[in-house]
Coordinates of C-alpha atoms in Angstrom, one line a residue:
M1117 CA 83.3 -170.0 -66.0
A1118 CA 85.1 -172.7 -67.8
R1119 CA 85.4 -174.7 -65.1
R1120 CA 81.8 -174.7 -64.4
D1121 CA 81.3 -176.2 -67.9
D1122 CA 83.7 -178.6 -67.9
N1123 CA 82.3 -179.9 -64.8
R1124 CA 78.5 -179.9 -66.6
G1125 CA 80.0 -181.9 -69.5
G1126 CA 81.6 -184.3 -66.6
N1127 CA 78.1 -185.0 -65.2
R1128 CA 76.3 -186.1 -68.3
N1129 CA 79.5 -188.1 -69.6
N1130 CA 79.0 -189.6 -66.3
R1131 CA 75.6 -190.2 -66.2
E1132 CA 75.6 -191.9 -69.7
E1133 CA 78.5 -194.3 -68.5
E1134 CA 76.3 -195.6 -65.5
R1135 CA 73.2 -195.9 -68.0
D1136 CA 75.5 -198.0 -70.2
S1137 CA 77.0 -200.0 -67.5
E1138 CA 73.7 -201.3 -66.4
I1139 CA 72.8 -202.2 -70.2
V1140 CA 72.9 -206.0 -71.1
E1141 CA 73.8 -206.6 -74.8
K1142 CA 73.2 -209.9 -76.7
L1143 CA 74.6 -211.0 -79.7
V1144 CA 71.7 -212.7 -81.5
H1145 CA 73.0 -213.4 -85.2
I1146 CA 76.2 -212.8 -87.3
N1147 CA 76.5 -213.4 -91.1
R1148 CA 78.9 -213.1 -93.9
V1149 CA 77.8 -211.2 -96.4
A1150 CA 79.7 -210.5 -99.9
A1151 CA 79.4 -207.5 -102.4
T1152 CA 80.5 -208.4 -105.9
V1153 CA 82.7 -205.5 -107.3
K1154 CA 85.0 -205.6 -110.3
G1155 CA 87.9 -207.4 -108.9
G1156 CA 85.6 -210.2 -107.5
R1157 CA 84.0 -210.7 -104.1
R1158 CA 84.5 -208.1 -101.2
F1159 CA 83.3 -209.9 -97.9
S1160 CA 82.0 -208.1 -95.0
F1161 CA 80.2 -208.9 -91.6
A1162 CA 76.7 -208.0 -90.7
A1163 CA 75.7 -208.5 -87.0
L1164 CA 72.0 -208.2 -85.1
M1165 CA 72.5 -206.9 -81.8
V1166 CA 69.8 -207.0 -78.9
V1167 CA 70.3 -204.4 -75.7
G1168 CA 68.4 -203.9 -72.7
D1169 CA 68.4 -202.8 -68.7
Q1170 CA 66.6 -205.9 -67.6
K1171 CA 63.8 -203.3 -66.1
G1172 CA 61.6 -202.9 -68.8
R1173 CA 63.8 -201.5 -71.8
V1174 CA 65.0 -203.1 -74.8
G1175 CA 66.4 -202.3 -78.3
F1176 CA 68.0 -204.0 -81.2
G1177 CA 70.0 -202.8 -83.7
H1178 CA 71.7 -203.9 -87.2
G1179 CA 75.4 -203.3 -88.0
K1180 CA 77.7 -204.3 -91.6
A1181 CA 81.6 -203.9 -91.6
R1182 CA 84.4 -205.4 -92.8
E1183 CA 85.4 -206.8 -89.2
V1184 CA 82.9 -208.5 -86.8
P1185 CA 84.0 -206.4 -83.5
E1186 CA 83.3 -203.0 -85.6
A1187 CA 79.6 -204.5 -86.8
I1188 CA 78.7 -205.6 -83.1
R1189 CA 80.0 -202.0 -82.1
K1190 CA 77.6 -200.6 -84.7
A1191 CA 74.7 -202.7 -84.4
T1192 CA 74.9 -202.1 -80.2
E1193 CA 75.3 -198.3 -81.0
E1194 CA 72.1 -198.4 -83.1
A1195 CA 70.4 -201.0 -80.4
K1196 CA 71.1 -198.3 -77.9
K1197 CA 69.3 -195.5 -79.5
T1198 CA 66.2 -197.5 -81.0
M1199 CA 65.2 -198.4 -76.9
I1200 CA 61.7 -198.9 -76.2
R1201 CA 60.0 -199.0 -72.6
V1202 CA 57.6 -202.1 -72.1
P1203 CA 55.3 -202.1 -69.0
L1204 CA 55.8 -205.2 -66.9
R1205 CA 53.6 -206.9 -64.2
E1206 CA 55.5 -207.5 -61.1
S1207 CA 58.4 -206.8 -62.9
R1208 CA 58.7 -210.4 -63.6
T1209 CA 55.8 -210.6 -66.7
L1210 CA 54.0 -209.1 -69.2
H1211 CA 50.7 -207.8 -68.8
H1212 CA 48.7 -209.8 -71.3
D1213 CA 49.2 -212.1 -74.4
G1214 CA 50.4 -210.5 -77.6
N1215 CA 50.7 -211.5 -81.1
G1216 CA 53.5 -210.0 -83.4
R1217 CA 54.3 -210.1 -87.2
W1218 CA 56.6 -208.7 -89.3
G1219 CA 57.4 -209.9 -93.0
A1220 CA 57.0 -213.9 -92.4
G1221 CA 57.9 -213.9 -88.9
K1222 CA 54.9 -214.5 -86.7
V1223 CA 55.2 -214.7 -82.5
M1224 CA 53.1 -215.1 -79.7
V1225 CA 53.9 -213.7 -76.3
R1226 CA 51.9 -215.2 -73.0
S1227 CA 52.1 -213.7 -69.7
A1228 CA 53.1 -216.5 -67.2
P1229 CA 52.9 -217.5 -63.5
P1230 CA 55.9 -217.5 -60.8
G1231 CA 58.6 -220.1 -61.5
T1232 CA 57.8 -220.7 -65.4
G1233 CA 61.0 -219.0 -66.8
V1234 CA 61.6 -218.1 -70.2
I1235 CA 60.3 -220.5 -72.6
A1236 CA 60.9 -218.9 -75.8
G1237 CA 64.0 -220.0 -78.6
G1238 CA 66.4 -218.2 -80.2
P1239 CA 66.0 -214.3 -81.2
M1240 CA 63.1 -214.0 -79.3
R1241 CA 64.5 -215.6 -75.8
A1242 CA 67.3 -212.9 -76.5
V1243 CA 64.8 -210.2 -76.8
L1244 CA 62.7 -211.3 -73.5
E1245 CA 66.0 -212.0 -71.7
T1246 CA 67.4 -208.3 -71.8
L1247 CA 63.8 -206.9 -71.3
G1248 CA 63.9 -208.6 -68.0
V1249 CA 61.2 -211.0 -68.3
Q1250 CA 61.3 -213.7 -66.3
D1251 CA 58.0 -216.0 -66.6
V1252 CA 56.7 -215.6 -69.9
V1253 CA 55.7 -218.3 -72.5
G1254 CA 56.7 -217.2 -76.4
K1255 CA 56.2 -219.4 -79.3
S1256 CA 57.4 -218.4 -83.2
V1257 CA 54.9 -219.9 -85.9
G1258 CA 56.4 -218.0 -88.8
S1259 CA 59.5 -217.6 -90.2
S1260 CA 62.7 -218.5 -88.7
N1261 CA 65.0 -215.6 -89.9
P1262 CA 66.3 -214.0 -86.8
Y1263 CA 66.1 -210.4 -88.3
N1264 CA 62.2 -211.1 -88.6
M1265 CA 61.8 -213.0 -85.6
V1266 CA 63.3 -209.8 -83.5
R1267 CA 61.0 -207.5 -85.5
A1268 CA 58.0 -209.4 -84.8
T1269 CA 58.8 -209.7 -81.3
F1270 CA 59.4 -205.7 -80.9
E1271 CA 55.8 -205.6 -82.3
A1272 CA 54.2 -207.9 -79.5
L1273 CA 55.7 -205.7 -77.1
K1274 CA 55.0 -202.5 -78.6
A1275 CA 51.2 -203.6 -78.4
Q1276 CA 51.6 -204.4 -74.5
S1277 CA 49.8 -201.8 -72.0
S1278 CA 50.0 -201.5 -68.4
P1279 CA 46.6 -200.9 -66.2
R1280 CA 47.6 -197.7 -65.6
Q1281 CA 47.7 -197.0 -69.7
V1282 CA 44.1 -198.7 -70.5
A1283 CA 42.7 -196.5 -67.4
A1284 CA 43.9 -193.4 -68.7
K1285 CA 42.6 -193.9 -72.2
R1286 CA 39.1 -194.8 -70.6
G1287 CA 38.8 -192.0 -67.8
K1288 CA 38.6 -195.0 -65.4
K1289 CA 40.3 -195.3 -62.0
V1290 CA 43.5 -198.2 -62.3
S1291 CA 41.1 -200.2 -59.6
D1292 CA 38.3 -200.6 -61.8
V1293 CA 40.3 -201.9 -64.5
I1294 CA 42.3 -204.2 -62.5
G1295 CA 39.0 -205.0 -60.4
R1296 CA 37.3 -206.1 -64.0
R1297 CA 40.1 -208.2 -65.2
A1298 CA 40.9 -210.2 -61.9
D1299 CA 36.9 -211.3 -61.6
G1300 CA 36.4 -211.7 -65.2
A1301 CA 34.0 -209.8 -67.5
S1302 CA 31.6 -208.1 -64.9
T1303 CA 28.1 -208.0 -66.1
P1304 CA 25.8 -204.5 -65.8
A1305 CA 23.7 -206.0 -63.3
A1306 CA 26.4 -207.0 -61.1
D1307 CA 27.7 -203.2 -61.3
V1308 CA 24.0 -202.2 -60.5
E1309 CA 23.7 -204.2 -57.3
G1310 CA 27.4 -203.3 -55.8

């Protein structure tokens, strides 16, 4: 009986290790911060990390500690807990354009044709690369604060929806939704003829 329980726990740990081995971690920003105490200043480090599996899941986290490696570890753990899934078109780009805003950070993301690459800078680039997007154009038009830029990018990505999700909401078939997107806005007269 006890052996079976050990085996189950081992399988769970193996699955977690496999999942963690697929995850890509990127350090976006590290900052030295100080707390003023009675004896003077106490310095510590704040880290902003982005993690993703490059297959449509991405998360970010913030950690603070007296040493840099500990701050990075805390941020990574938080990022893994807060991962979101973003639907990708052809596993390489976004389904549609999107805007995100967090505080004074404003970003725009656009889907792009094959061969474009990731055209984005700084924190946005880290998020999009760990997400697994290969062709996308991103632009930050607000604050350059990395925390706000990352959160604004996540707001833009959360608004992404796939044709399957749109069809389910409307109660239609996926082919109806994609057909309309491919040939532009169809008029009611064209629907009657066809």
